[in-house]
JSON list of C-alpha atoms in Angstrom, two decimals:
[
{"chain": "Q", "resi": 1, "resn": "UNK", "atom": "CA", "xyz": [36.94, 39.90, -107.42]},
{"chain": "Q", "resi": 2, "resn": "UNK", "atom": "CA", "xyz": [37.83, 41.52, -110.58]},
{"chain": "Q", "resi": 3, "resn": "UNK", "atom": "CA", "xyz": [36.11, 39.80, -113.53]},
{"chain": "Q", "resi": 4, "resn": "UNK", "atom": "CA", "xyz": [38.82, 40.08, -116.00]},
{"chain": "Q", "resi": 5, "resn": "UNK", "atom": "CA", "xyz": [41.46, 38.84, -113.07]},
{"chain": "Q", "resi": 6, "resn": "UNK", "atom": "CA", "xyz": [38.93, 35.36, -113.22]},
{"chain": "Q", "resi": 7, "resn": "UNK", "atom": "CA", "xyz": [38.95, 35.53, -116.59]},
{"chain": "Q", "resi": 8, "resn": "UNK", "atom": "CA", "xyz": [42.23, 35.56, -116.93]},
{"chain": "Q", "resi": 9, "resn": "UNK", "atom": "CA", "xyz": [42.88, 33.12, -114.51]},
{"chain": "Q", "resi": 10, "resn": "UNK", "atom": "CA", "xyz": [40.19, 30.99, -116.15]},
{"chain": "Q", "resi": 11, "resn": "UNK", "atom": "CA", "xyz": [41.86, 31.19, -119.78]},
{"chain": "Q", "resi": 12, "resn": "UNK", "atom": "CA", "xyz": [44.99, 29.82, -117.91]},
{"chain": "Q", "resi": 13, "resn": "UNK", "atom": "CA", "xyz": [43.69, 27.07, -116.20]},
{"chain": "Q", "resi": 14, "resn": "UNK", "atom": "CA", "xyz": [41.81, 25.70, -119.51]},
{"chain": "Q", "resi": 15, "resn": "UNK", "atom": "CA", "xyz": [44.74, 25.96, -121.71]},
{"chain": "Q", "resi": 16, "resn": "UNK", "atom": "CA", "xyz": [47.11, 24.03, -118.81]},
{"chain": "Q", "resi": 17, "resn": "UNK", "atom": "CA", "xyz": [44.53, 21.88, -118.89]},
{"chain": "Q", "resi": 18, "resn": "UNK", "atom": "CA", "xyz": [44.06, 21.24, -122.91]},
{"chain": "Q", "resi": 19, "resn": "UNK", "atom": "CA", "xyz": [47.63, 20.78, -122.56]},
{"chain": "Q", "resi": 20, "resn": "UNK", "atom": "CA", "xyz": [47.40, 17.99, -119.92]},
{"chain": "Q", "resi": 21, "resn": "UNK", "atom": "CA", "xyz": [44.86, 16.22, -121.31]},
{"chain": "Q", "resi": 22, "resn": "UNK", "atom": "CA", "xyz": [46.14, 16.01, -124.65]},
{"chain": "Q", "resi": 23, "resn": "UNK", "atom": "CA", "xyz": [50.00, 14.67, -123.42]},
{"chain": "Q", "resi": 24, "resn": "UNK", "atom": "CA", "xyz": [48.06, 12.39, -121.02]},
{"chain": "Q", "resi": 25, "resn": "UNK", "atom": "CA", "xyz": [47.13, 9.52, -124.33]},
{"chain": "Q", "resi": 26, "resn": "UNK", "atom": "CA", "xyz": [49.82, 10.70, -126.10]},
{"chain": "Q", "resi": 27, "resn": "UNK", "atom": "CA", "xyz": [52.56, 10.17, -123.52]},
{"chain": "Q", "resi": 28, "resn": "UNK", "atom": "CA", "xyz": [50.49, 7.41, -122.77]},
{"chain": "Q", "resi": 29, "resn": "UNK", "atom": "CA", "xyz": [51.36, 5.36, -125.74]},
{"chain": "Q", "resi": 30, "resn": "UNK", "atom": "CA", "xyz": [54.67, 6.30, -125.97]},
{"chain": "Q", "resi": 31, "resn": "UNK", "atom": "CA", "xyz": [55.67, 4.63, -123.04]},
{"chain": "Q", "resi": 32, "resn": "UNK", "atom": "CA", "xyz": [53.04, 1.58, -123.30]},
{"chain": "Q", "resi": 33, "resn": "UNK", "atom": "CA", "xyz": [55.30, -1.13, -125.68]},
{"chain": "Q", "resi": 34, "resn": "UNK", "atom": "CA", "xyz": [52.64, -3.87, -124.78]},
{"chain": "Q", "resi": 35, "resn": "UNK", "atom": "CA", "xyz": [50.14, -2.21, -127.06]},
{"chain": "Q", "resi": 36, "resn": "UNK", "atom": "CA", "xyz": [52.16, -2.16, -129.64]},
{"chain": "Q", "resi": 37, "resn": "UNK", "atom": "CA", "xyz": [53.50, -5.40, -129.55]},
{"chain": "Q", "resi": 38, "resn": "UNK", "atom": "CA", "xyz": [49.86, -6.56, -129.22]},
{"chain": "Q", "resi": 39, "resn": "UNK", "atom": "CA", "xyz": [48.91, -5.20, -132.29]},
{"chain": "Q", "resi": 40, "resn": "UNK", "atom": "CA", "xyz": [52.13, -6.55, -133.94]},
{"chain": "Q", "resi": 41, "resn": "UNK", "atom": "CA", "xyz": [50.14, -9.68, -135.33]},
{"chain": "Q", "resi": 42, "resn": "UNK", "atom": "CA", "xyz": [47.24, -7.66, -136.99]},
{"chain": "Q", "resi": 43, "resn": "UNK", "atom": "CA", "xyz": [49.39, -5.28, -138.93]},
{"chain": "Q", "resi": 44, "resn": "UNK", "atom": "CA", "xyz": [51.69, -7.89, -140.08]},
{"chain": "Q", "resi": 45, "resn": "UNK", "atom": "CA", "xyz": [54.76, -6.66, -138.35]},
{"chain": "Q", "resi": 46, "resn": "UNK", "atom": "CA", "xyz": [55.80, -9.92, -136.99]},
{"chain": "Q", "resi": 47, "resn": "UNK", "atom": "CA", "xyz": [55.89, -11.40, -141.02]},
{"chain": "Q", "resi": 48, "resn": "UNK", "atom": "CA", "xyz": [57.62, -8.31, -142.22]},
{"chain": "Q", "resi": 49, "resn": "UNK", "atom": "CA", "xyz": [59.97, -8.63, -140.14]},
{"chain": "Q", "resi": 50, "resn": "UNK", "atom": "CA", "xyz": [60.40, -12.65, -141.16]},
{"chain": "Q", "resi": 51, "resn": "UNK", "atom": "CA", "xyz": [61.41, -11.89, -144.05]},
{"chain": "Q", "resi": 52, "resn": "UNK", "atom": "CA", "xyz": [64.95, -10.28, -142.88]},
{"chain": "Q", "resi": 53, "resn": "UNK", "atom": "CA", "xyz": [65.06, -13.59, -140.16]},
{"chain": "Q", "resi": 54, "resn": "UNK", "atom": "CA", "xyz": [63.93, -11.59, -137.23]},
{"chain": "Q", "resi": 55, "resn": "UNK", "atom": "CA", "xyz": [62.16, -13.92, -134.62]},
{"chain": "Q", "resi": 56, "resn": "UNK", "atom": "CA", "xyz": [59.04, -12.83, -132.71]},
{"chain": "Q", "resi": 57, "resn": "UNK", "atom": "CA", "xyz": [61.08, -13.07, -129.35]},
{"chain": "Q", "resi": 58, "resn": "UNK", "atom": "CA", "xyz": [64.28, -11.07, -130.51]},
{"chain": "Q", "resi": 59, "resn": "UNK", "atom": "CA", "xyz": [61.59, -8.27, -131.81]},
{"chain": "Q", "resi": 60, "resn": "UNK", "atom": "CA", "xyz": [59.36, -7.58, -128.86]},
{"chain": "Q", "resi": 61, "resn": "UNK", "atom": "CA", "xyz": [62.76, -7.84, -126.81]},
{"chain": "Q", "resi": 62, "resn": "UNK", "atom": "CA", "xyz": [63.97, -4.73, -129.67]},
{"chain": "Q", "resi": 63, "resn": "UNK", "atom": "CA", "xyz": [60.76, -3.30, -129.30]},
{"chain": "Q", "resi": 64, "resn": "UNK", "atom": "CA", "xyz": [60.28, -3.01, -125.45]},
{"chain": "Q", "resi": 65, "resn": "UNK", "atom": "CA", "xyz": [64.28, -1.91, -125.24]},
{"chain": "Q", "resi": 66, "resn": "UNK", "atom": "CA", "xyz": [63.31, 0.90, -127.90]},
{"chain": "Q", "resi": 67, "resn": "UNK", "atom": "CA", "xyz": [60.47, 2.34, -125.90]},
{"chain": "Q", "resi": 68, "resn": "UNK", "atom": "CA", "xyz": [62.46, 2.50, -123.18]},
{"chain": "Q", "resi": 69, "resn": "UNK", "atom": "CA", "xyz": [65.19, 4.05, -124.77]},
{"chain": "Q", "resi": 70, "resn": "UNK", "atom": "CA", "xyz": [62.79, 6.87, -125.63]},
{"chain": "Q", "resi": 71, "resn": "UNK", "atom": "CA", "xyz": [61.23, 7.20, -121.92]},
{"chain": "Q", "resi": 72, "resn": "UNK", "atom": "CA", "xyz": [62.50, 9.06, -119.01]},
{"chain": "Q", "resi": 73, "resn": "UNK", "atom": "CA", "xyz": [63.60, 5.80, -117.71]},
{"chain": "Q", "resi": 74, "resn": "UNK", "atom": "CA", "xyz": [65.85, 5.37, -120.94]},
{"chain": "Q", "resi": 75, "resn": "UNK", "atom": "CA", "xyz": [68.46, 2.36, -122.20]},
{"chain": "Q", "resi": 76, "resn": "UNK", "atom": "CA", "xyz": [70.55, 2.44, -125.17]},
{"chain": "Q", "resi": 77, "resn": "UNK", "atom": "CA", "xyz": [69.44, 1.32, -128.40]},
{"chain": "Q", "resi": 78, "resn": "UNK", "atom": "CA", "xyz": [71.06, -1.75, -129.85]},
{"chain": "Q", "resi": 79, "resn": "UNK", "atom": "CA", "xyz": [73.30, 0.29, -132.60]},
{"chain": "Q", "resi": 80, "resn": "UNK", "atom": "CA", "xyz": [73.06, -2.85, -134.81]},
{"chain": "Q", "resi": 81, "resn": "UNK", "atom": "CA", "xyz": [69.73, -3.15, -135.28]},
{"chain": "Q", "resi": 82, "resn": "UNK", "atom": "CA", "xyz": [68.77, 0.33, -136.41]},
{"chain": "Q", "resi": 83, "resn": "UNK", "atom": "CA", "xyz": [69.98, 1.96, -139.63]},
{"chain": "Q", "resi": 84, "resn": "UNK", "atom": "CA", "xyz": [72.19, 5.35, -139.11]},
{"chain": "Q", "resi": 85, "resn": "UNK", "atom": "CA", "xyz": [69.09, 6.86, -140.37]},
{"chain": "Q", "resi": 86, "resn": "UNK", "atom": "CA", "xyz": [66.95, 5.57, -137.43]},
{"chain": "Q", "resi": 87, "resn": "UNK", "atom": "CA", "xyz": [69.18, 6.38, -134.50]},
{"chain": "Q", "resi": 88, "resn": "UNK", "atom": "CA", "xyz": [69.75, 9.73, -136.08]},
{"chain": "Q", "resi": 89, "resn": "UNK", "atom": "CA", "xyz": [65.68, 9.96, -136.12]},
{"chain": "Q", "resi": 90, "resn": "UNK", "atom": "CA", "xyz": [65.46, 8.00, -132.47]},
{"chain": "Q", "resi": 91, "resn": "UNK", "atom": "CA", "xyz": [67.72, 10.94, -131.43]},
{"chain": "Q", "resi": 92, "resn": "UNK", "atom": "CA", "xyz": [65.19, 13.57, -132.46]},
{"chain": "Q", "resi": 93, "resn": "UNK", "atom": "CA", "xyz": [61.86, 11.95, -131.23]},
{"chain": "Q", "resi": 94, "resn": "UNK", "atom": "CA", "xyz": [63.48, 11.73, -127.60]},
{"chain": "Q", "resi": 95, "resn": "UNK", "atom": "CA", "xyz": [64.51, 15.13, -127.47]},
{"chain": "Q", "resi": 96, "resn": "UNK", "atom": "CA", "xyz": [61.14, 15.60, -128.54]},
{"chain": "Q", "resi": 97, "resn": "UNK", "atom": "CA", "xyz": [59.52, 13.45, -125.97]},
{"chain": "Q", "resi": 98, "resn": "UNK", "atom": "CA", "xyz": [61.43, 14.98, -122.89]},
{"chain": "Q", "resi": 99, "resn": "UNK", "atom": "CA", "xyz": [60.26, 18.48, -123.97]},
{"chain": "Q", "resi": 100, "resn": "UNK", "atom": "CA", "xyz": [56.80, 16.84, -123.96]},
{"chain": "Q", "resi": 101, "resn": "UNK", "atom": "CA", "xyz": [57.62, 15.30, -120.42]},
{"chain": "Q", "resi": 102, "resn": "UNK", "atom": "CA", "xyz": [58.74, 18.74, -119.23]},
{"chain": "Q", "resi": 103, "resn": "UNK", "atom": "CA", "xyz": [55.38, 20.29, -120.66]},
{"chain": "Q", "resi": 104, "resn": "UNK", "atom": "CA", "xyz": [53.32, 17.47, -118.62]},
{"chain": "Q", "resi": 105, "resn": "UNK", "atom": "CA", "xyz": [55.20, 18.40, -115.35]},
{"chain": "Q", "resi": 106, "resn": "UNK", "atom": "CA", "xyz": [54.94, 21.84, -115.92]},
{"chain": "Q", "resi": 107, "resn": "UNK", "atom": "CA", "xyz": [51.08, 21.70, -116.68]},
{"chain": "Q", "resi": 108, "resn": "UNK", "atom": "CA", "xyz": [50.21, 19.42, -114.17]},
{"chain": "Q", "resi": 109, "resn": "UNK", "atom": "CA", "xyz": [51.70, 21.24, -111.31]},
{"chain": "Q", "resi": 110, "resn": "UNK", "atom": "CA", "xyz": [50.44, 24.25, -112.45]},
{"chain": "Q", "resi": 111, "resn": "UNK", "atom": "CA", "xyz": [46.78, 23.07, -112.66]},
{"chain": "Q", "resi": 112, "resn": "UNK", "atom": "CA", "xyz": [47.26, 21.94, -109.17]},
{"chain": "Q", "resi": 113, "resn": "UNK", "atom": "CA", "xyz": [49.13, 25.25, -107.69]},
{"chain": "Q", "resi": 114, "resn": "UNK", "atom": "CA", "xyz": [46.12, 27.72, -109.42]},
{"chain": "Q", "resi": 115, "resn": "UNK", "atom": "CA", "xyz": [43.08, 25.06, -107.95]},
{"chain": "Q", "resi": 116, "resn": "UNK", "atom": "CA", "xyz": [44.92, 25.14, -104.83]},
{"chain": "Q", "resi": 117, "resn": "UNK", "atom": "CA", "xyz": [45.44, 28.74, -104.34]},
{"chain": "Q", "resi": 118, "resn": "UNK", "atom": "CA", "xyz": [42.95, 30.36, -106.65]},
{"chain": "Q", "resi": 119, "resn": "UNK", "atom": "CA", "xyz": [40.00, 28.32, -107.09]},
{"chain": "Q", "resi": 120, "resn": "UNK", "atom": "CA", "xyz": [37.56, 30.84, -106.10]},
{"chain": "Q", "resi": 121, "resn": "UNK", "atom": "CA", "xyz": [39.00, 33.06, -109.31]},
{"chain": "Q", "resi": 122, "resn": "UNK", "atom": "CA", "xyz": [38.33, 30.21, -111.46]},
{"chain": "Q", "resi": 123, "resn": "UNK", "atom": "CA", "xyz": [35.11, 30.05, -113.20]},
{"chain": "Q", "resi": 124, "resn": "UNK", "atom": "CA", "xyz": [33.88, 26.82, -113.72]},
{"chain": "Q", "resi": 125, "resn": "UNK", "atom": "CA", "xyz": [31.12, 27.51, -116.33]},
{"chain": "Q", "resi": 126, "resn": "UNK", "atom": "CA", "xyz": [33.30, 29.80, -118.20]},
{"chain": "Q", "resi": 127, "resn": "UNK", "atom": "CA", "xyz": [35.77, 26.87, -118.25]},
{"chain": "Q", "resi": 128, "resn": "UNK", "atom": "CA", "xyz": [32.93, 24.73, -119.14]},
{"chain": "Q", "resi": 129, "resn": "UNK", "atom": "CA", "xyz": [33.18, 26.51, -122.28]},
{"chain": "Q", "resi": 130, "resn": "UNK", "atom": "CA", "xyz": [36.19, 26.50, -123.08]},
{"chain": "Q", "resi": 131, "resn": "UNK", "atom": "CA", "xyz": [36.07, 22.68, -123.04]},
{"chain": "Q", "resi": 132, "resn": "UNK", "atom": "CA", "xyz": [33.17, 22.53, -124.90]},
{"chain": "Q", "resi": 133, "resn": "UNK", "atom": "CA", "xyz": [35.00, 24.91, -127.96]},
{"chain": "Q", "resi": 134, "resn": "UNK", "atom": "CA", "xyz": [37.93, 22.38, -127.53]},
{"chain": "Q", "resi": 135, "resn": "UNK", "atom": "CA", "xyz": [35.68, 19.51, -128.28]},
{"chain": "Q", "resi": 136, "resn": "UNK", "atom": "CA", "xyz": [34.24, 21.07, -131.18]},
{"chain": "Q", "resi": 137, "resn": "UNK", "atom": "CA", "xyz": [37.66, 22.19, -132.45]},
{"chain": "Q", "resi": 138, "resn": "UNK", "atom": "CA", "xyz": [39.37, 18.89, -131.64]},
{"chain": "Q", "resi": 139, "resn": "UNK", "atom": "CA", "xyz": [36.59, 16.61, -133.47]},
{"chain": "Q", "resi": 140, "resn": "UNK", "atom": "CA", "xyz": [36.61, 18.66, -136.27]},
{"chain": "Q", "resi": 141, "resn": "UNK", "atom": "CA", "xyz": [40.35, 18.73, -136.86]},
{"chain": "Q", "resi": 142, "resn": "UNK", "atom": "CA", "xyz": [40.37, 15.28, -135.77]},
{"chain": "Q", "resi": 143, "resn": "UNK", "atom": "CA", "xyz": [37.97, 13.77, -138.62]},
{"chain": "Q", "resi": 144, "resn": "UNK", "atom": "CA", "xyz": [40.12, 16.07, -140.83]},
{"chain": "Q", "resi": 145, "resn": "UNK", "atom": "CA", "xyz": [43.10, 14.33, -140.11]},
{"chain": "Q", "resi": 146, "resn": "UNK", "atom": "CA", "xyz": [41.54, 10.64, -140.10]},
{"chain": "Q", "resi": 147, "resn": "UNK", "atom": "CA", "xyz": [40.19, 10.88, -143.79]},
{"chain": "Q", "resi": 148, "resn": "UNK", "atom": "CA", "xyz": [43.45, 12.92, -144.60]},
{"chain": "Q", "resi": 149, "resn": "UNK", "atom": "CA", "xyz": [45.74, 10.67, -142.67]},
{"chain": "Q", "resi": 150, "resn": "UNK", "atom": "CA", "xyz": [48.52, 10.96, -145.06]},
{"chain": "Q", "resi": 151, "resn": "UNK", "atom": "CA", "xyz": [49.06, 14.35, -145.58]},
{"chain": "Q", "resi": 152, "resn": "UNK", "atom": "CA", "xyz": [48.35, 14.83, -141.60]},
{"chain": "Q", "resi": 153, "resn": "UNK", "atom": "CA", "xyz": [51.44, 12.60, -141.23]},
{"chain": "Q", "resi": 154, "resn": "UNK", "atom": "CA", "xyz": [53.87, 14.51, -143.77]},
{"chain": "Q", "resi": 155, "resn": "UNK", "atom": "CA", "xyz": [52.63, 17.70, -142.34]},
{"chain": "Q", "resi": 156, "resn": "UNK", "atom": "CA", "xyz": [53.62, 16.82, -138.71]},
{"chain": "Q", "resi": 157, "resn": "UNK", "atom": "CA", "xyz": [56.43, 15.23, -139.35]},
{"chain": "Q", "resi": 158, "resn": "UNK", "atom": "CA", "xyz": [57.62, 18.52, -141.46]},
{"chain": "Q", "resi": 159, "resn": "UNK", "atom": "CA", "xyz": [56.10, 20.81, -138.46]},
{"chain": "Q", "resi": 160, "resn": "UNK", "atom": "CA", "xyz": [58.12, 18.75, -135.53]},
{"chain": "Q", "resi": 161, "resn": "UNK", "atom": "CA", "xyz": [61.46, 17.76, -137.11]},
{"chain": "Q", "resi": 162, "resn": "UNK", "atom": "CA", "xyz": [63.87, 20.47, -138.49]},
{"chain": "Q", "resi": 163, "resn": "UNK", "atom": "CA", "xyz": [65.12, 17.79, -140.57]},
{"chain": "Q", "resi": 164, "resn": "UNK", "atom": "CA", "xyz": [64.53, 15.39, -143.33]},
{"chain": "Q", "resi": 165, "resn": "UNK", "atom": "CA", "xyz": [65.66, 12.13, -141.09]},
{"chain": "Q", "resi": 166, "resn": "UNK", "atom": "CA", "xyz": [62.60, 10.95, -140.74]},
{"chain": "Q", "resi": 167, "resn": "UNK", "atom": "CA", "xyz": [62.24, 10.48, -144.04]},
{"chain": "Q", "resi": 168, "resn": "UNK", "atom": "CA", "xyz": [63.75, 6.50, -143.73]},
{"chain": "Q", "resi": 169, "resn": "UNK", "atom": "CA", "xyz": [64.54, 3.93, -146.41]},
{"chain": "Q", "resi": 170, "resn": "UNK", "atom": "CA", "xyz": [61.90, 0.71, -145.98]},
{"chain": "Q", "resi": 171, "resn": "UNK", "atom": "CA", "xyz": [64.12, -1.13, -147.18]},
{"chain": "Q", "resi": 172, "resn": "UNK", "atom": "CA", "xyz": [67.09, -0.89, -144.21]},
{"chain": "Q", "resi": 173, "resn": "UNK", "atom": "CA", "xyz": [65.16, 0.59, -141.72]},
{"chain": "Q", "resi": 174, "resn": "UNK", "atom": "CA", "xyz": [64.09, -1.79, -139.21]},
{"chain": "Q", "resi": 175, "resn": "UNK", "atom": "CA", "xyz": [62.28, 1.50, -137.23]},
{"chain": "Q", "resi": 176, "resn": "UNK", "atom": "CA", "xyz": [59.98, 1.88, -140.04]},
{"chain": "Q", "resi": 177, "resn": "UNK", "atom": "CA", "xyz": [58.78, -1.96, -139.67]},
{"chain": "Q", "resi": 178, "resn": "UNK", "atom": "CA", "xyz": [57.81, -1.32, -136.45]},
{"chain": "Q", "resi": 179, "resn": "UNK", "atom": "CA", "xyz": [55.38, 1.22, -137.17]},
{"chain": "Q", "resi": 180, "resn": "UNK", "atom": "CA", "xyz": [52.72, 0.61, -140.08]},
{"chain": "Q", "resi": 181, "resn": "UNK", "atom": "CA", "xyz": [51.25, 4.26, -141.13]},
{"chain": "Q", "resi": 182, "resn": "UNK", "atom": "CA", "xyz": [47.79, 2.50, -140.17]},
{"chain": "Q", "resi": 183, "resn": "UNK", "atom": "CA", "xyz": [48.79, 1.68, -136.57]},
{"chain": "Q", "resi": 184, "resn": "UNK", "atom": "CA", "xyz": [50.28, 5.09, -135.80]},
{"chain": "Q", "resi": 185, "resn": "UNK", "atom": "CA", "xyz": [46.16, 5.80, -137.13]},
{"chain": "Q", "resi": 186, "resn": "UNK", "atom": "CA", "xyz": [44.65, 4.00, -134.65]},
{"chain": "Q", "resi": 187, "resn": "UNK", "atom": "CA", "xyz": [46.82, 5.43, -132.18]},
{"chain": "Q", "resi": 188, "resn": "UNK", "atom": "CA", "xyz": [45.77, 8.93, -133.33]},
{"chain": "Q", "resi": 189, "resn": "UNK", "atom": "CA", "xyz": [42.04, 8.06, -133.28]},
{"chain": "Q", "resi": 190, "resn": "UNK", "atom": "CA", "xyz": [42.56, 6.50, -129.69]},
{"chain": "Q", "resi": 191, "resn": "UNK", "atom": "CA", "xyz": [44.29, 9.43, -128.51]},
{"chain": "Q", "resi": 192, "resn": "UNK", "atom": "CA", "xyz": [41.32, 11.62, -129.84]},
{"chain": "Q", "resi": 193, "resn": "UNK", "atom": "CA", "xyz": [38.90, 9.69, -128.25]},
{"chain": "Q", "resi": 194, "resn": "UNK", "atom": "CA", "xyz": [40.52, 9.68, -124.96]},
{"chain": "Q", "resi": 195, "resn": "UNK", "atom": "CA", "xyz": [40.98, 13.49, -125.20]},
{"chain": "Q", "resi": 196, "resn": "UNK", "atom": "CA", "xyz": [37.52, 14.49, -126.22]},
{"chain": "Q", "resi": 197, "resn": "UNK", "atom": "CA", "xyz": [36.30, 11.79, -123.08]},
{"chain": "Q", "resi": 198, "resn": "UNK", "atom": "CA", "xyz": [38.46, 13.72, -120.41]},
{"chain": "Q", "resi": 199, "resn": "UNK", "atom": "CA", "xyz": [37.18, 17.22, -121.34]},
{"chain": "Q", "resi": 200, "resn": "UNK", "atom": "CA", "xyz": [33.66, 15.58, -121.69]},
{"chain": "Q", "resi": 201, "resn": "UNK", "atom": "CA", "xyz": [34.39, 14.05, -118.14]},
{"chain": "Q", "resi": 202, "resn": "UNK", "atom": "CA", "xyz": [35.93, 17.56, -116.99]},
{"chain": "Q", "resi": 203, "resn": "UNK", "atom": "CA", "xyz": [32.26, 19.14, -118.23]},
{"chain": "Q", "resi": 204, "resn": "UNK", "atom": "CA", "xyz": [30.34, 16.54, -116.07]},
{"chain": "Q", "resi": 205, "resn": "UNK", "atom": "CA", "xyz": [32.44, 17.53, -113.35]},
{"chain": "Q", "resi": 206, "resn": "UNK", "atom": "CA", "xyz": [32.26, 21.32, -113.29]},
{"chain": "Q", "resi": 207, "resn": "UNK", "atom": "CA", "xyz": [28.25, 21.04, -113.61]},
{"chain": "Q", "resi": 208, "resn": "UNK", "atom": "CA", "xyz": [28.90, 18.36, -110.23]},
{"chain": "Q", "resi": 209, "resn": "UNK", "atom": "CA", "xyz": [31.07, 21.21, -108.64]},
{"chain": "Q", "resi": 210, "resn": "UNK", "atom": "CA", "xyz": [28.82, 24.28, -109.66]},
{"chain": "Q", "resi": 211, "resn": "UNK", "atom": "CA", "xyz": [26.03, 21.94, -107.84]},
{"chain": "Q", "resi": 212, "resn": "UNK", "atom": "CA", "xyz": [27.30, 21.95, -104.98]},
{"chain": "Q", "resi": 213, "resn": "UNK", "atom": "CA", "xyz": [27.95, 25.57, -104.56]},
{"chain": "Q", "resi": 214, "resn": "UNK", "atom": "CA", "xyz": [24.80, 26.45, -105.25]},
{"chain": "Q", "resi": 215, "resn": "UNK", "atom": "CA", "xyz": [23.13, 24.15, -102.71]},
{"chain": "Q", "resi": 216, "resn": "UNK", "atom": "CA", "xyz": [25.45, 25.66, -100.05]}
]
């Protein structure tokens, strides 16, 4: 076989697969309302939202019917709840999301068509490595963002929106509320985590694999 053909092949199979495993915690989470509403009590969203006479039941009911407005599954929002500002933001993040859903799908079965048909042009230790340059890429970006959380969250807010609507007034903006900068932190450092793990996992895998061909 023709080394730049598994090359090639190679290069496509890790970056369907960087893709996949970084959607995987990210889609994760935004479908996953229970988190959230778990946390709800540690970042003081259940007093914040006190103060405007919003009960804890009425909110994770809001809550839950929000994330599933935004999944595949979807539900409309309550209109009365949200400011215009919100629903015109809710409107963008979904759009967002089911390109993101579409990526997934389009990954995933992709990953699974080239294994399937083309495994024997893939090389596993040259995919090895392209994990491995992923991990060291993603961790450093990743600490990067962490300690510069703030300007990370401007600058992908300005970099995914072609708008300023997400820009939204604390003050009549229940969406906001729901969302402390700090939690959508942990979420990001979770996320990492998880993503460096499955290429870590994906590593251990390929040395499992490459061990077995050898022995035949």
């Amino acid at each position: 076989m023709d080394n730049q053909i598994i090359r090639l092949n190679t290069f496509f199979f890790s970056v369907l697969l960087g893709i996949l495993f970084l959607l995987t915690p990210l889609l994760f989470f935004a479908n996953n309302s229970k988190y959230y509403i778990f946390r709800f009590d540690n970042y003081g969203v259940y007093e914040e939202f006190s103060k405007v006479s919003v009960d804890k039941t009425t909110l994770d009911k809001e809550f839950e019917n929000l994330i599933l407005h935004l999944s595949p599954l979807s539900k409309d929002l309550n209109g009365s709840f949200y400011s215009t500002e919100d629903i015109l933001h809710l409107y963008d993040v979904k759009n967002m999301l089911t390109a993101l859903y579409f990526l997934f799908t389009i990954s995933l079965i992709s990953i699974i068509a080239i294994y399937r048909s083309k495994r024997n042009t893939i090389n596993l230790n040259l995919a090895k490595k392209y994990s491995l340059f992923y991990i060291i890429a993603l961790t450093i970006l990743g600490l990067i963002s962490i300690f510069n959380f703030d300007n990370f969250f401007t600058s992908i807010h300005e970099l995914s929106f072609s708008n300023d609507y997400w820009l939204l007034d604390p003050k009549s903006s229940n969406l906001i509320k729901f969302f402390p900068q700090n939690l959508f932190l942990e979420v990001l450092v979770i996320i990492i985590i998880t993503n460096l793990l499955l290429h870590i996992s994906f590593i251990m895998l390929s040395e499992k694999i490459n061990g077995k061909r050898k022995a035949k």
